[in-house]
Amino acid sequence: GENVEQHPSTLSVQEGDSAVIKCTYSDSASNYFPWYKQELGKRPQLIIDIRSNVGEKKDQRIAVTLNKTAKHFSLHITETQPEDSAVYFCAASRSGRRALTFGSGTRLQVQP
Amino acid sequence: DAGVTQSPTHLIKTRGQQVTLRCSPKSGHDTVSWYQQALGQGPQFIFQYYEEEERQRGNFPDRFSGHQFPNYSSELNVNALLLGDSALYLCASSLAGLADLTYEQYFGPGTRLTVT
């Protein structure tokens, strides 16, 4: 089955800096890669996703890049703000409507 | 437009007991997936229901079973509870209709199960 590895496990940045979280996947048939943000005690919320026919996608301060050959994808957050502090999970799926395999999470702390 | 709802919010059970968790999908969604999230870890896929049938199953024992009703709501049942079943159980809903346009899975707030 699919295996997703995520790094780093914790990340501390100063407000205004950029943050990068990286994930690798094992199943070459995976074609959908969402990123979820989970604040303490709350549900995971989809913040951005990318499909295998696209190499990069941006949404304001958030961007995701995908390298299918190397089987890795990354989340980039620019101009970080304290409200960006949360746990971020990457995931992979053969189809978004099928099972998501999650990474182990990255705890991002943005220092004011 | 109601999002994904789950009940109960919290639950405390004793080893060996059975538990039933409930999920109502987001309005318009017809597919429900269940995930187990242990403390400090990412969610792990348990199974997915579509058209009242289990469509896909993760690496969980038969003690974990489920059901989907005609109104698309779903239940997760866990028998013979173990201490290791203590976790946050998340339900996610999606729409199985159009192949390339309906990828998003929306999560509910979860049920926190504690087994003592």
Short mmCIF file of C-alpha atoms in Angstrom, two decimals:
data_model
loop_
_atom_site.label_atom_id
_atom_site.label_comp_id
_atom_site.label_asym_id
_atom_site.label_seq_id
_atom_site.Cartn_x
_atom_site.Cartn_y
_atom_site.Cartn_z
CA GLY A 1 0.00 0.00 0.00
CA GLU A 2 0.82 3.67 -0.05
CA ASN A 3 3.30 5.11 2.43
CA VAL A 4 3.69 8.85 2.98
CA GLU A 5 6.62 10.34 4.87
CA GLN A 6 6.54 13.93 6.07
CA HIS A 7 9.33 16.22 7.28
CA PRO A 8 10.04 18.04 9.47
CA SER A 9 7.95 16.94 12.43
CA THR A 10 8.23 20.39 14.00
CA LEU A 11 9.01 23.75 12.45
CA SER A 12 9.40 27.09 14.17
CA VAL A 13 9.64 30.30 12.15
CA GLN A 14 9.47 34.01 12.79
CA GLU A 15 6.40 35.89 11.67
CA GLY A 16 6.86 36.99 8.08
CA ASP A 17 9.28 34.19 7.21
CA SER A 18 8.49 31.35 4.83
CA ALA A 19 7.81 27.76 5.86
CA VAL A 20 8.33 24.64 3.76
CA ILE A 21 7.02 21.17 4.56
CA LYS A 22 8.02 18.18 2.44
CA CYS A 23 6.39 14.82 1.79
CA THR A 24 7.35 11.74 -0.19
CA TYR A 25 5.02 8.98 -1.33
CA SER A 26 5.63 5.43 -2.48
CA ASP A 27 2.70 4.52 -4.76
CA SER A 28 3.36 5.73 -8.29
CA ALA A 29 -0.38 5.36 -9.00
CA SER A 30 -1.26 8.10 -6.50
CA ASN A 31 -2.64 11.11 -8.34
CA TYR A 32 -4.20 13.38 -5.73
CA PHE A 33 -2.27 15.19 -2.99
CA PRO A 34 -4.17 17.33 -0.47
CA TRP A 35 -2.82 19.30 2.46
CA TYR A 36 -4.82 19.64 5.66
CA LYS A 37 -4.42 22.07 8.56
CA GLN A 38 -5.52 20.90 11.98
CA GLU A 39 -5.70 23.31 14.88
CA LEU A 40 -5.71 21.95 18.41
CA GLY A 41 -8.94 20.12 19.15
CA LYS A 42 -10.43 20.84 15.74
CA ARG A 43 -11.12 18.93 12.53
CA PRO A 44 -8.60 18.71 9.69
CA GLN A 45 -9.38 21.37 7.11
CA LEU A 46 -8.32 21.20 3.48
CA ILE A 47 -6.12 24.18 2.64
CA ILE A 48 -4.87 23.26 -0.82
CA ASP A 49 -4.61 20.24 -3.07
CA ILE A 50 -2.88 19.27 -6.29
CA ARG A 51 -3.48 16.62 -8.90
CA SER A 52 -0.82 14.71 -10.75
CA ASN A 53 -1.37 16.53 -14.04
CA VAL A 54 -0.23 19.80 -12.45
CA GLY A 55 3.25 20.68 -11.17
CA GLU A 56 2.40 23.68 -9.02
CA LYS A 57 -0.63 25.37 -7.55
CA LYS A 58 -0.92 28.64 -5.62
CA ASP A 59 -3.59 30.17 -3.45
CA GLN A 60 -2.57 33.51 -1.97
CA ARG A 61 0.22 32.80 0.54
CA ILE A 62 0.08 29.03 0.08
CA ALA A 63 1.59 27.00 -2.73
CA VAL A 64 2.11 23.32 -3.38
CA THR A 65 4.62 21.76 -5.77
CA LEU A 66 4.66 18.21 -7.07
CA ASN A 67 7.53 16.22 -8.57
CA LYS A 68 6.03 13.00 -9.90
CA THR A 69 9.37 11.58 -11.00
CA ALA A 70 10.85 11.90 -7.54
CA LYS A 71 7.50 11.17 -5.87
CA HIS A 72 7.58 14.12 -3.57
CA PHE A 73 5.46 17.18 -2.98
CA SER A 74 5.88 20.24 -0.80
CA LEU A 75 3.81 22.91 0.92
CA HIS A 76 5.12 26.46 0.88
CA ILE A 77 3.69 29.15 3.14
CA THR A 78 4.97 32.68 2.61
CA GLU A 79 4.68 35.70 4.93
CA THR A 80 3.70 33.46 7.84
CA GLN A 81 1.36 34.79 10.49
CA PRO A 82 0.70 33.58 14.07
CA GLU A 83 -2.66 32.19 12.94
CA ASP A 84 -0.78 29.82 10.63
CA SER A 85 0.37 27.95 13.75
CA ALA A 86 -1.16 24.46 13.61
CA VAL A 87 -0.37 20.88 12.61
CA TYR A 88 -0.18 20.35 8.87
CA PHE A 89 -0.75 16.97 7.24
CA CYS A 90 0.02 15.92 3.71
CA ALA A 91 -1.86 13.03 2.14
CA ALA A 92 -1.91 10.99 -1.04
CA SER A 93 -4.59 9.02 -2.83
CA ARG A 94 -5.14 7.13 -6.07
CA SER A 95 -8.27 9.20 -6.31
CA GLY A 96 -9.54 11.88 -3.99
CA ARG A 97 -12.69 9.88 -3.57
CA ARG A 98 -10.73 6.93 -2.27
CA ALA A 99 -8.69 6.40 0.89
CA LEU A 100 -6.30 9.14 1.88
CA THR A 101 -2.94 8.03 3.26
CA PHE A 102 -1.64 10.72 5.60
CA GLY A 103 1.82 11.75 6.64
CA SER A 104 2.68 11.96 10.33
CA GLY A 105 2.20 15.72 10.50
CA THR A 106 4.28 18.86 10.97
CA ARG A 107 3.70 21.13 13.94
CA LEU A 108 4.28 24.66 12.68
CA GLN A 109 4.80 27.41 15.22
CA VAL A 110 4.97 31.01 14.02
CA GLN A 111 6.65 33.24 16.56
CA PRO A 112 5.29 36.82 16.67
CA ASP B 1 -25.44 24.28 4.32
CA ALA B 2 -24.60 21.86 7.10
CA GLY B 3 -21.12 20.44 7.23
CA VAL B 4 -20.14 16.98 8.41
CA THR B 5 -21.49 16.24 11.87
CA GLN B 6 -20.54 13.48 14.29
CA SER B 7 -21.92 12.18 17.55
CA PRO B 8 -21.15 11.82 20.32
CA THR B 9 -18.35 14.33 20.89
CA HIS B 10 -16.69 12.32 23.63
CA LEU B 11 -17.12 8.76 24.86
CA ILE B 12 -15.56 6.72 27.64
CA LYS B 13 -15.79 2.93 27.47
CA THR B 14 -14.31 -0.04 29.28
CA ARG B 15 -12.15 -2.72 27.68
CA GLY B 16 -14.26 -5.43 26.09
CA GLN B 17 -17.28 -3.20 25.53
CA GLN B 18 -18.76 -2.22 22.18
CA VAL B 19 -19.22 1.28 20.81
CA THR B 20 -21.19 2.91 17.98
CA LEU B 21 -20.20 6.25 16.48
CA ARG B 22 -22.37 8.24 14.09
CA CYS B 23 -21.74 10.54 11.16
CA SER B 24 -23.92 12.70 8.94
CA PRO B 25 -22.24 13.78 5.71
CA LYS B 26 -22.12 17.26 4.26
CA SER B 27 -25.28 18.14 2.37
CA GLY B 28 -25.13 16.70 -1.15
CA HIS B 29 -22.39 14.18 -0.36
CA ASP B 30 -22.97 10.46 -0.78
CA THR B 31 -19.69 8.86 0.34
CA VAL B 32 -18.46 8.49 3.90
CA SER B 33 -14.97 7.52 5.02
CA TRP B 34 -13.84 6.78 8.57
CA TYR B 35 -10.39 7.49 9.97
CA GLN B 36 -8.70 6.81 13.30
CA GLN B 37 -6.33 9.47 14.60
CA ALA B 38 -4.16 8.47 17.55
CA LEU B 39 -2.65 11.25 19.61
CA GLY B 40 0.17 13.00 17.76
CA GLN B 41 -0.31 11.02 14.55
CA GLY B 42 -1.95 11.44 11.19
CA PRO B 43 -5.39 9.97 10.51
CA GLN B 44 -5.44 6.33 9.41
CA PHE B 45 -8.06 5.09 6.98
CA ILE B 46 -10.51 2.52 8.37
CA PHE B 47 -13.07 2.09 5.58
CA GLN B 48 -15.28 3.90 3.11
CA TYR B 49 -18.99 3.48 2.36
CA TYR B 50 -20.80 4.30 -0.85
CA GLU B 51 -24.28 3.21 -1.88
CA GLU B 52 -24.66 1.47 1.47
CA GLU B 53 -21.73 -0.84 0.79
CA GLU B 54 -18.16 -0.95 2.04
CA ARG B 55 -16.15 0.13 -0.99
CA GLN B 56 -12.65 0.15 0.44
CA ARG B 57 -11.06 -1.00 3.69
CA GLY B 58 -7.83 -0.15 5.43
CA ASN B 59 -5.70 -2.36 7.63
CA PHE B 60 -8.08 -2.67 10.57
CA PRO B 61 -9.37 -5.89 12.17
CA ASP B 62 -12.89 -7.21 11.78
CA ARG B 63 -13.76 -5.73 15.18
CA PHE B 64 -14.26 -2.54 13.22
CA SER B 65 -17.43 -2.58 11.15
CA GLY B 66 -19.72 -0.02 9.66
CA HIS B 67 -22.94 0.75 7.97
CA GLN B 68 -24.35 3.37 5.65
CA PHE B 69 -28.02 4.26 5.60
CA PRO B 70 -30.18 5.30 2.63
CA ASN B 71 -29.85 8.96 3.73
CA TYR B 72 -26.03 8.55 3.41
CA SER B 73 -25.37 8.83 7.13
CA SER B 74 -23.05 6.23 8.57
CA GLU B 75 -22.13 4.35 11.71
CA LEU B 76 -18.84 2.95 12.89
CA ASN B 77 -19.00 0.02 15.30
CA VAL B 78 -16.08 -1.28 17.30
CA ASN B 79 -16.42 -4.54 19.25
CA ALA B 80 -14.30 -5.93 22.07
CA LEU B 81 -12.63 -2.58 22.74
CA LEU B 82 -8.92 -2.52 23.51
CA LEU B 83 -6.94 0.19 25.25
CA GLY B 84 -5.24 0.85 21.90
CA ASP B 85 -8.57 1.82 20.35
CA SER B 86 -8.44 5.09 22.29
CA ALA B 87 -8.27 7.77 19.60
CA LEU B 88 -10.09 10.51 17.76
CA TYR B 89 -12.41 8.96 15.18
CA LEU B 90 -12.96 11.18 12.19
CA CYS B 91 -15.61 10.91 9.54
CA ALA B 92 -15.09 12.47 6.11
CA SER B 93 -17.63 12.90 3.37
CA SER B 94 -17.24 13.38 -0.36
CA LEU B 95 -19.22 13.18 -3.56
CA ALA B 96 -18.68 10.14 -5.74
CA GLY B 97 -20.35 11.59 -8.81
CA LEU B 98 -18.23 13.28 -11.42
CA ALA B 99 -14.85 11.61 -11.81
CA ASP B 100 -12.49 14.55 -11.87
CA LEU B 101 -14.45 17.30 -10.23
CA THR B 102 -15.28 16.02 -6.77
CA TYR B 103 -12.07 15.11 -5.02
CA GLU B 104 -12.39 16.94 -1.72
CA GLN B 105 -13.01 15.05 1.48
CA TYR B 106 -14.55 17.15 4.22
CA PHE B 107 -13.93 16.10 7.80
CA GLY B 108 -16.25 16.19 10.77
CA PRO B 109 -15.15 17.34 14.24
CA GLY B 110 -14.53 13.78 15.37
CA THR B 111 -15.48 11.62 18.34
CA ARG B 112 -12.90 11.30 21.09
CA LEU B 113 -13.03 7.69 22.36
CA THR B 114 -11.28 6.78 25.57
CA VAL B 115 -11.01 3.11 26.54
CA THR B 116 -10.16 2.41 30.18
#
